[in-house]
Amino acid sequence: MAKARAAVILAGLAVAVAACGNAPTASEPTASSSASAAGGAKTLEGVKLEVAAKWTGDEQKNFEQVLKAFSAKTGAKVTYASTGEDTGAYLGPRIQGGSPPDVAILPQPGLVQQYAKQGALKPLTDAVSKEIDANYTPYWKELGSADGKVYGVLIKAAHKSLVWYRTQAFDDAGVQPPTTWDELMKAAQTIADSGTAPFSLCGASAWTLTDLFENVYLSTAGPEKYDQLSKHEIPWTDPSVATALEKIAQIAGKQEYMVDGTSGTLQTDFPTCANKVFATKKSAMVIEADFVATSVVQAKAKVGEDAKAIPFPKVGDTAPVILGGDVAVAMKDSPGAMALLEFLASKEGGEIWAKLPGYLSPNKNVSPDNYPDALTKQLGQTIVSAGDTVRYDMSDLAPSAFGGTDGKGEWKILQDFLRKPTDVKGAQSALEAEAKKAWK
């Protein structure tokens, strides 16, 4: 799933910020201000570090500004290497050859577990762990841990709990943005009655269906059950899963709610589903993450005017906030590597990055006021406000055979459920059978 989204994530919020017309110039942090934060001491003068991450283009340039601030503060010389989209394929040979980068930024927490088992990661020092404890909820620390040791820190987030809508469609139907699932269903019926299909689902890109399920499940079942299901500590036949699927069936069970019906939905990929809302204007809403902003701009619509995003409506007691994101780890046991991770985990490092386009911080102490535009501030505030209930994308936590493979596992079963949304028990049984194979 992460790989399928990566290409569109790269441009997402950066484009949205530009569309809002108030993106700041990505100027370099001044050496004087950064150095003064360290009391003028360049403790890593002469030290060389290599950092590897998937980012290219604007994302790479912005991250390099953060690295320059670290260099100005410490004196370390940092070079950046792009892994490309397949981080594992890049890092594998380097690990085997004994020449890994000092720091790697991993696009999936599962890679933390994998590399920790291989002995390829270095446990974080007390200083880095202290920064994590100060700036993150315990959940994020656990996410970067393996076998009781902390190896990674989540440094960059993608916000996946959003509903994007075309304002003209809402205005034409006379509906207001919903805040609860019941209000969403009521608005959907009103929009359908006005002659417009309320939803454009991306059924051919099944990772979007997992995102929909995860938001509904987190809201109805709560964070504790979410954690249990993500680890397969409870079965997919649990009643909590049935509750979530029954809610999704309220959309999937009505042909008039989905643009082009079930058949058309299953042939619609991402970003075509977003284009049906903002380019061809056949539908009113698309349920997906912050990177929908890219499709909005490509449709020559304006983010914040023609297209707006609202938090995923509460289905149960929890307002769902689900993140994807990138985890920084040390692959060499050096003071420079640990110092960089400490900086990236800090409020200071997060705030430098937050002032640049295309970034969201999972650091609870990075104020949304640092973000350069209204949309990003809104998204950042929802992360902060959600506190301990924020969760990571469940399918990205699962073995890839279950949660990340086209035509298999959860992806295929949720597509089958779209075809037959009345068969909740059948979908549960199929999900559990696949989960048992994947979690052997």
Coordinates of C-alpha atoms in Angstrom, one line a residue:
M1 CA 0.0 0.0 0.0
A2 CA 2.7 2.5 0.9
K3 CA 4.4 1.9 -2.4
A4 CA 1.2 2.5 -4.3
R5 CA 0.7 5.8 -2.7
A6 CA 4.3 7.0 -2.7
A7 CA 4.3 8.7 -6.1
V8 CA 1.4 10.9 -5.3
I9 CA 2.5 11.6 -1.7
L10 CA 5.6 13.2 -3.0
A11 CA 3.8 16.2 -4.5
G12 CA 0.7 16.4 -2.4
L13 CA 0.8 19.1 0.2
A14 CA 3.6 21.0 -1.5
V15 CA 1.3 21.5 -4.5
A16 CA -1.6 22.3 -2.2
V17 CA 0.4 25.0 -0.5
A18 CA 1.4 26.5 -3.9
A19 CA -2.2 26.5 -4.9
C20 CA -3.1 28.5 -1.8
G21 CA -0.7 31.1 -3.0
N22 CA 1.2 31.6 0.2
A23 CA 4.0 29.0 0.1
P24 CA 7.2 30.4 1.6
T25 CA 10.5 30.4 -0.1
A26 CA 12.4 27.3 1.1
S27 CA 15.3 29.4 2.3
E28 CA 18.3 27.9 4.1
P29 CA 18.3 28.2 7.9
T30 CA 20.9 30.6 8.9
A31 CA 24.1 29.1 10.5
S32 CA 24.1 31.8 13.2
S33 CA 20.6 31.0 14.5
S34 CA 21.2 27.2 14.4
A35 CA 24.6 27.4 16.0
S36 CA 23.4 29.7 18.7
A37 CA 20.8 27.1 19.6
A38 CA 23.8 24.9 20.6
G39 CA 25.5 27.7 22.5
G40 CA 27.9 28.1 19.6
A41 CA 29.5 24.7 20.1
K42 CA 30.2 22.7 17.0
T43 CA 30.4 19.3 18.7
L44 CA 30.6 17.2 15.5
E45 CA 33.1 19.3 13.6
G46 CA 34.8 17.0 11.0
V47 CA 32.2 14.2 11.3
K48 CA 30.7 12.9 8.0
L49 CA 27.3 11.3 7.8
E50 CA 25.2 9.7 5.1
V51 CA 21.4 9.7 5.2
A52 CA 19.3 7.6 2.8
A53 CA 15.6 8.2 2.2
K54 CA 13.1 7.7 -0.7
W55 CA 12.5 11.4 -1.3
T56 CA 13.3 13.2 -4.5
G57 CA 12.5 16.6 -6.0
D58 CA 10.9 19.2 -3.7
E59 CA 10.7 16.7 -0.8
Q60 CA 14.4 16.0 -1.0
K61 CA 15.2 19.7 -1.2
N62 CA 13.2 20.5 1.8
F63 CA 14.7 17.7 3.9
E64 CA 18.1 18.9 2.9
Q65 CA 17.3 22.2 4.5
V66 CA 16.7 20.4 7.7
L67 CA 20.0 18.6 7.3
K68 CA 21.8 21.9 6.7
A69 CA 20.3 23.3 9.9
F70 CA 21.7 20.2 11.7
S71 CA 25.1 20.8 10.1
A72 CA 25.1 24.5 11.0
K73 CA 24.3 23.6 14.6
T74 CA 26.8 20.7 15.1
G75 CA 29.5 21.1 12.4
A76 CA 28.8 17.6 10.9
K77 CA 28.9 17.2 7.1
V78 CA 25.8 15.4 5.9
T79 CA 25.3 13.9 2.5
Y80 CA 21.9 12.6 1.2
A81 CA 21.3 9.5 -0.9
S82 CA 17.9 8.7 -2.5
T83 CA 16.8 5.1 -2.2
G84 CA 14.1 5.4 -4.9
E85 CA 10.7 4.0 -4.2
D86 CA 11.9 0.5 -3.2
T87 CA 13.9 1.3 0.0
G88 CA 14.4 -2.3 0.8
A89 CA 16.0 -3.1 -2.6
Y90 CA 18.4 -0.2 -2.1
L91 CA 19.4 -0.9 1.5
G92 CA 19.6 -4.7 1.2
P93 CA 22.8 -4.9 -0.8
R94 CA 24.4 -2.2 1.2
I95 CA 23.6 -4.0 4.5
Q96 CA 24.9 -7.2 3.1
G97 CA 28.1 -5.5 1.8
G98 CA 28.8 -4.0 5.2
S99 CA 28.4 -0.4 4.0
P100 CA 24.9 0.9 5.1
P101 CA 24.2 4.6 5.4
D102 CA 24.6 6.1 8.9
V103 CA 20.9 6.9 9.0
A104 CA 18.1 5.5 6.9
I105 CA 14.5 6.7 6.7
L106 CA 12.1 3.8 6.3
P107 CA 8.6 4.2 4.7
Q108 CA 7.1 1.3 6.7
P109 CA 7.4 0.3 10.3
G110 CA 7.6 -3.3 9.2
L111 CA 11.0 -2.6 7.9
V112 CA 12.1 -1.6 11.4
Q113 CA 11.1 -5.1 12.6
Q114 CA 12.8 -6.8 9.6
Y115 CA 16.1 -5.0 9.9
A116 CA 16.2 -5.2 13.7
K117 CA 15.9 -9.0 13.4
Q118 CA 18.8 -9.0 11.0
G119 CA 20.9 -7.0 13.4
A120 CA 21.2 -4.1 10.9
L121 CA 19.9 -1.4 13.3
K122 CA 21.4 0.3 16.3
P123 CA 19.3 0.8 19.4
L124 CA 18.7 4.4 20.2
T125 CA 20.7 6.1 22.9
D126 CA 19.1 7.4 26.1
A127 CA 19.4 11.0 24.7
V128 CA 17.4 10.1 21.6
S129 CA 14.8 8.2 23.6
K130 CA 14.5 11.1 25.9
E131 CA 13.5 13.3 23.0
I132 CA 11.0 10.8 21.9
D133 CA 9.5 10.6 25.3
A134 CA 9.2 14.4 25.5
N135 CA 7.7 14.9 22.0
Y136 CA 5.7 11.8 21.1
T137 CA 2.9 9.7 22.5
P138 CA 4.0 6.3 23.8
Y139 CA 2.3 4.7 20.7
W140 CA 4.9 6.1 18.4
K141 CA 7.8 4.9 20.5
E142 CA 6.3 1.4 20.5
L143 CA 6.0 1.6 16.7
G144 CA 9.7 2.2 16.3
S145 CA 10.6 -0.7 18.7
A146 CA 11.4 -4.3 18.3
D147 CA 12.0 -7.0 21.0
G148 CA 11.8 -4.3 23.8
K149 CA 14.5 -2.0 22.2
V150 CA 13.8 1.3 20.6
Y151 CA 15.3 1.7 17.1
G152 CA 13.3 4.3 15.2
V153 CA 11.5 7.6 15.4
L154 CA 8.6 8.7 13.2
I155 CA 9.7 12.0 11.7
K156 CA 7.2 12.7 8.8
A157 CA 3.5 12.0 8.5
A158 CA 0.8 11.6 5.8
H159 CA -2.7 12.4 7.0
K160 CA -5.1 9.7 5.9
S161 CA -8.4 10.7 7.7
L162 CA -9.9 13.1 5.3
V163 CA -13.0 13.5 3.1
W164 CA -12.4 15.9 0.2
Y165 CA -15.5 17.5 -1.4
R166 CA -16.4 19.7 -4.3
T167 CA -18.0 22.8 -2.8
Q168 CA -20.3 23.5 -5.8
A169 CA -21.8 20.0 -5.4
F170 CA -22.5 20.7 -1.7
D171 CA -23.9 24.1 -2.5
D172 CA -26.2 22.8 -5.3
A173 CA -27.6 20.1 -2.9
G174 CA -27.9 22.6 0.0
V175 CA -25.8 20.4 2.4
Q176 CA -23.3 21.4 5.0
P177 CA -20.0 19.5 5.7
P178 CA -20.8 16.6 8.0
T179 CA -19.1 15.9 11.3
T180 CA -20.6 12.5 12.0
W181 CA -21.2 9.3 10.0
D182 CA -25.0 9.7 10.3
E183 CA -24.7 13.3 9.0
L184 CA -22.5 12.0 6.1
M185 CA -25.1 9.4 5.1
K186 CA -27.9 12.1 5.3
A187 CA -25.8 14.5 3.2
A188 CA -25.1 11.6 0.7
Q189 CA -28.8 10.9 0.2
T190 CA -29.5 14.6 -0.3
I191 CA -26.7 14.9 -2.8
A192 CA -27.9 11.8 -4.6
D193 CA -31.5 13.2 -4.7
S194 CA -30.0 16.4 -6.4
G195 CA -28.8 14.2 -9.3
T196 CA -25.1 13.9 -8.3
A197 CA -23.4 10.7 -7.1
P198 CA -22.1 11.5 -3.6
F199 CA -19.1 9.3 -3.5
S200 CA -16.2 8.4 -5.9
L201 CA -14.5 5.3 -4.5
C202 CA -11.2 4.1 -5.9
G203 CA -12.1 0.4 -6.0
A204 CA -9.4 -0.6 -8.5
S205 CA -6.7 0.8 -6.1
A206 CA -7.7 -1.5 -3.1
W207 CA -5.3 0.2 -0.7
T208 CA -7.9 3.1 -0.6
L209 CA -10.5 0.5 0.6
T210 CA -8.2 -0.4 3.5
D211 CA -7.9 3.3 4.4
L212 CA -11.7 3.5 4.5
F213 CA -12.0 0.4 6.7
E214 CA -9.3 1.7 9.0
N215 CA -11.0 5.0 9.6
V216 CA -14.4 3.4 10.3
Y217 CA -12.8 0.7 12.5
L218 CA -10.8 3.1 14.6
S219 CA -13.8 5.3 15.2
T220 CA -16.2 2.4 16.0
A221 CA -13.9 0.0 17.8
G222 CA -11.5 2.4 19.5
P223 CA -7.7 2.5 19.7
E224 CA -7.2 -0.6 21.9
K225 CA -9.2 -2.9 19.5
Y226 CA -7.4 -1.2 16.6
D227 CA -4.0 -2.2 18.0
Q228 CA -5.2 -5.7 18.7
L229 CA -6.5 -6.2 15.2
S230 CA -3.4 -4.7 13.6
K231 CA -1.3 -7.4 15.4
H232 CA -3.9 -10.1 14.8
E233 CA -4.4 -10.5 18.5
I234 CA -8.1 -10.7 17.9
P235 CA -9.6 -12.4 14.8
W236 CA -11.2 -10.7 11.9
T237 CA -14.3 -12.6 12.8
D238 CA -14.6 -10.3 15.9
P239 CA -18.0 -8.5 16.1
S240 CA -16.1 -5.1 16.0
V241 CA -15.1 -5.9 12.4
A242 CA -18.7 -6.7 11.5
T243 CA -19.7 -3.3 12.8
A244 CA -17.2 -1.5 10.6
L245 CA -18.1 -3.5 7.5
E246 CA -21.8 -2.9 8.0
K247 CA -21.1 0.9 8.1
I248 CA -19.2 0.7 4.8
A249 CA -22.1 -1.3 3.3
Q250 CA -24.3 1.8 3.8
I251 CA -22.3 3.3 1.0
A252 CA -21.5 0.1 -1.0
G253 CA -25.0 -1.2 -0.8
K254 CA -26.5 1.8 -2.7
Q255 CA -25.7 2.0 -6.4
E256 CA -26.8 5.7 -6.5
Y257 CA -24.2 6.6 -3.9
M258 CA -21.2 5.5 -6.0
V259 CA -20.4 7.3 -9.3
D260 CA -20.7 4.7 -12.1
G261 CA -22.1 2.1 -9.6
T262 CA -20.3 -1.0 -8.3
S263 CA -18.9 -2.1 -11.6
G264 CA -17.5 1.4 -12.4
T265 CA -16.1 1.8 -8.9
L266 CA -14.1 -1.5 -9.2
Q267 CA -12.6 -0.2 -12.4
T268 CA -11.6 3.2 -11.0
D269 CA -8.1 3.6 -9.7
F270 CA -6.5 6.4 -7.8
P271 CA -6.2 9.3 -8.8
T272 CA -9.0 8.7 -11.4
C273 CA -11.5 8.6 -8.5
A274 CA -10.4 12.1 -7.4
N275 CA -10.6 13.3 -11.0
K276 CA -14.3 12.2 -11.1
V277 CA -14.9 14.7 -8.3
F278 CA -12.8 17.7 -9.3
A279 CA -12.1 17.4 -13.1
T280 CA -15.1 15.8 -14.7
K281 CA -17.4 16.8 -11.8
K282 CA -19.4 13.6 -11.8
S283 CA -19.3 13.1 -8.1
A284 CA -19.2 15.2 -4.9
M285 CA -16.7 13.5 -2.5
V286 CA -13.6 11.3 -2.4
I287 CA -12.4 9.7 0.8
E288 CA -8.6 9.8 0.8
A289 CA -5.5 11.4 2.3
D290 CA -3.9 14.8 2.0
F291 CA -2.3 14.0 -1.4
V292 CA -5.7 14.4 -3.1
A293 CA -4.6 18.1 -3.2
T294 CA -2.4 17.1 -6.2
S295 CA -5.4 16.0 -8.2
V296 CA -7.3 19.1 -7.3
V297 CA -4.6 21.4 -8.7
Q298 CA -4.2 19.2 -11.8
A299 CA -8.0 19.7 -12.4
K300 CA -7.3 23.5 -12.3
A301 CA -9.4 23.8 -9.2
K302 CA -8.4 25.7 -6.1
V303 CA -7.7 24.1 -2.7
G304 CA -9.7 25.8 -0.1
E305 CA -12.2 27.2 -2.5
D306 CA -13.4 24.8 -5.2
A307 CA -12.2 21.8 -3.1
K308 CA -12.2 21.5 0.6
A309 CA -11.2 18.8 3.1
I310 CA -12.9 17.8 6.3
P311 CA -11.9 15.4 9.0
F312 CA -13.2 11.9 8.5
P313 CA -16.6 12.0 10.3
K314 CA -17.0 10.3 13.6
V315 CA -18.6 6.9 13.2
G316 CA -18.4 5.9 16.8
D317 CA -16.9 7.4 20.0
T318 CA -13.4 8.1 18.5
A319 CA -12.6 10.9 16.0
P320 CA -10.3 8.9 13.7
V321 CA -6.9 10.2 12.9
I322 CA -4.7 7.7 10.9
L323 CA -1.2 8.5 9.7
G324 CA 1.2 7.0 7.3
G325 CA 4.8 8.1 7.7
D326 CA 8.5 7.6 7.7
V327 CA 10.7 6.2 10.4
A328 CA 14.3 7.3 10.9
V329 CA 16.8 4.6 12.1
A330 CA 20.5 4.4 12.7
M331 CA 22.5 1.7 10.8
K332 CA 25.9 2.7 12.2
D333 CA 26.8 3.0 15.8
S334 CA 28.2 6.5 15.7
P335 CA 27.7 9.7 17.8
G336 CA 26.9 11.6 14.6
A337 CA 24.0 9.2 13.6
M338 CA 22.5 9.4 17.1
A339 CA 22.9 13.2 17.2
L340 CA 21.0 13.5 13.9
L341 CA 18.2 11.3 15.2
E342 CA 18.0 13.3 18.4
F343 CA 17.7 16.5 16.3
L344 CA 15.0 15.0 14.0
A345 CA 13.0 13.9 17.0
S346 CA 13.3 17.3 18.7
K347 CA 10.8 20.2 18.7
E348 CA 13.5 22.3 17.1
G349 CA 14.1 20.0 14.2
G350 CA 10.4 19.5 13.6
E351 CA 9.7 23.3 13.6
I352 CA 12.4 23.9 11.0
W353 CA 10.8 21.3 8.7
A354 CA 7.3 22.5 9.4
K355 CA 7.9 25.9 8.0
L356 CA 8.6 24.3 4.6
P357 CA 5.9 23.0 2.2
G358 CA 4.8 19.5 2.0
Y359 CA 5.4 18.4 5.6
L360 CA 3.3 17.2 8.6
S361 CA 4.9 16.4 11.9
P362 CA 3.8 13.6 14.3
N363 CA 5.7 15.5 17.1
K364 CA 3.1 16.7 19.5
N365 CA 5.1 19.7 20.5
V366 CA 5.5 21.1 17.0
S367 CA 2.8 23.8 17.0
P368 CA 0.5 24.0 13.9
D369 CA 1.3 27.7 13.8
N370 CA 4.6 26.7 12.2
Y371 CA 2.9 25.4 9.0
P372 CA 2.8 27.7 6.0
D373 CA -0.9 27.6 5.0
A374 CA -4.4 27.1 6.4
L375 CA -4.8 23.6 5.1
T376 CA -1.6 22.2 6.6
K377 CA -2.4 24.0 9.9
Q378 CA -5.8 22.3 9.9
L379 CA -4.3 18.9 9.4
G380 CA -1.5 19.5 11.9
Q381 CA -4.0 20.6 14.5
T382 CA -6.1 17.4 14.1
I383 CA -2.9 15.3 14.8
V384 CA -2.2 17.3 18.0
S385 CA -5.8 17.3 19.1
A386 CA -6.2 13.6 18.7
G387 CA -3.4 12.9 21.2
D388 CA -3.1 9.3 22.2
T389 CA -5.8 8.1 19.8
V390 CA -3.7 8.7 16.6
R391 CA -2.9 5.4 14.9
Y392 CA -0.7 4.3 12.1
D393 CA -2.1 2.8 8.9
M394 CA -3.1 -0.7 9.8
S395 CA -2.5 -2.4 6.5
D396 CA 1.0 -1.0 6.4
L397 CA 1.6 -2.7 9.8
A398 CA 0.5 -6.0 8.5
P399 CA 2.6 -8.6 6.6
S400 CA 2.6 -7.5 3.0
A401 CA 1.0 -10.7 1.9
F402 CA -2.1 -9.7 3.8
G403 CA -2.1 -5.9 3.8
G404 CA -0.1 -4.8 0.8
T405 CA -0.4 -7.0 -2.2
D406 CA -2.6 -6.3 -5.2
G407 CA -5.1 -9.1 -5.9
K408 CA -4.5 -10.8 -2.6
G409 CA -5.4 -10.7 1.1
E410 CA -7.2 -7.7 2.5
W411 CA -7.0 -5.8 -0.8
K412 CA -8.9 -8.5 -2.8
I413 CA -11.4 -9.3 0.0
L414 CA -12.5 -5.7 0.4
Q415 CA -12.9 -5.5 -3.4
D416 CA -15.1 -8.6 -3.1
F417 CA -17.0 -7.0 -0.3
L418 CA -17.8 -4.0 -2.6
R419 CA -19.3 -6.5 -5.0
K420 CA -21.4 -8.1 -2.3
P421 CA -21.8 -5.8 0.7
T422 CA -24.5 -7.9 2.2
D423 CA -22.1 -10.8 3.0
V424 CA -20.4 -9.4 6.1
K425 CA -19.8 -12.8 7.6
G426 CA -18.3 -14.1 4.4
A427 CA -15.9 -11.2 4.2
Q428 CA -14.9 -11.7 7.8
S429 CA -14.2 -15.4 7.3
A430 CA -12.1 -14.7 4.2
L431 CA -10.2 -12.0 6.0
E432 CA -9.5 -14.2 9.0
A433 CA -8.4 -17.1 6.7
E434 CA -5.9 -14.9 4.9
A435 CA -4.7 -13.3 8.2
K436 CA -3.9 -16.7 9.7
K437 CA -1.7 -17.5 6.7
A438 CA 0.1 -14.2 6.9
W439 CA 0.7 -14.2 10.7
K440 CA 2.1 -17.7 10.9

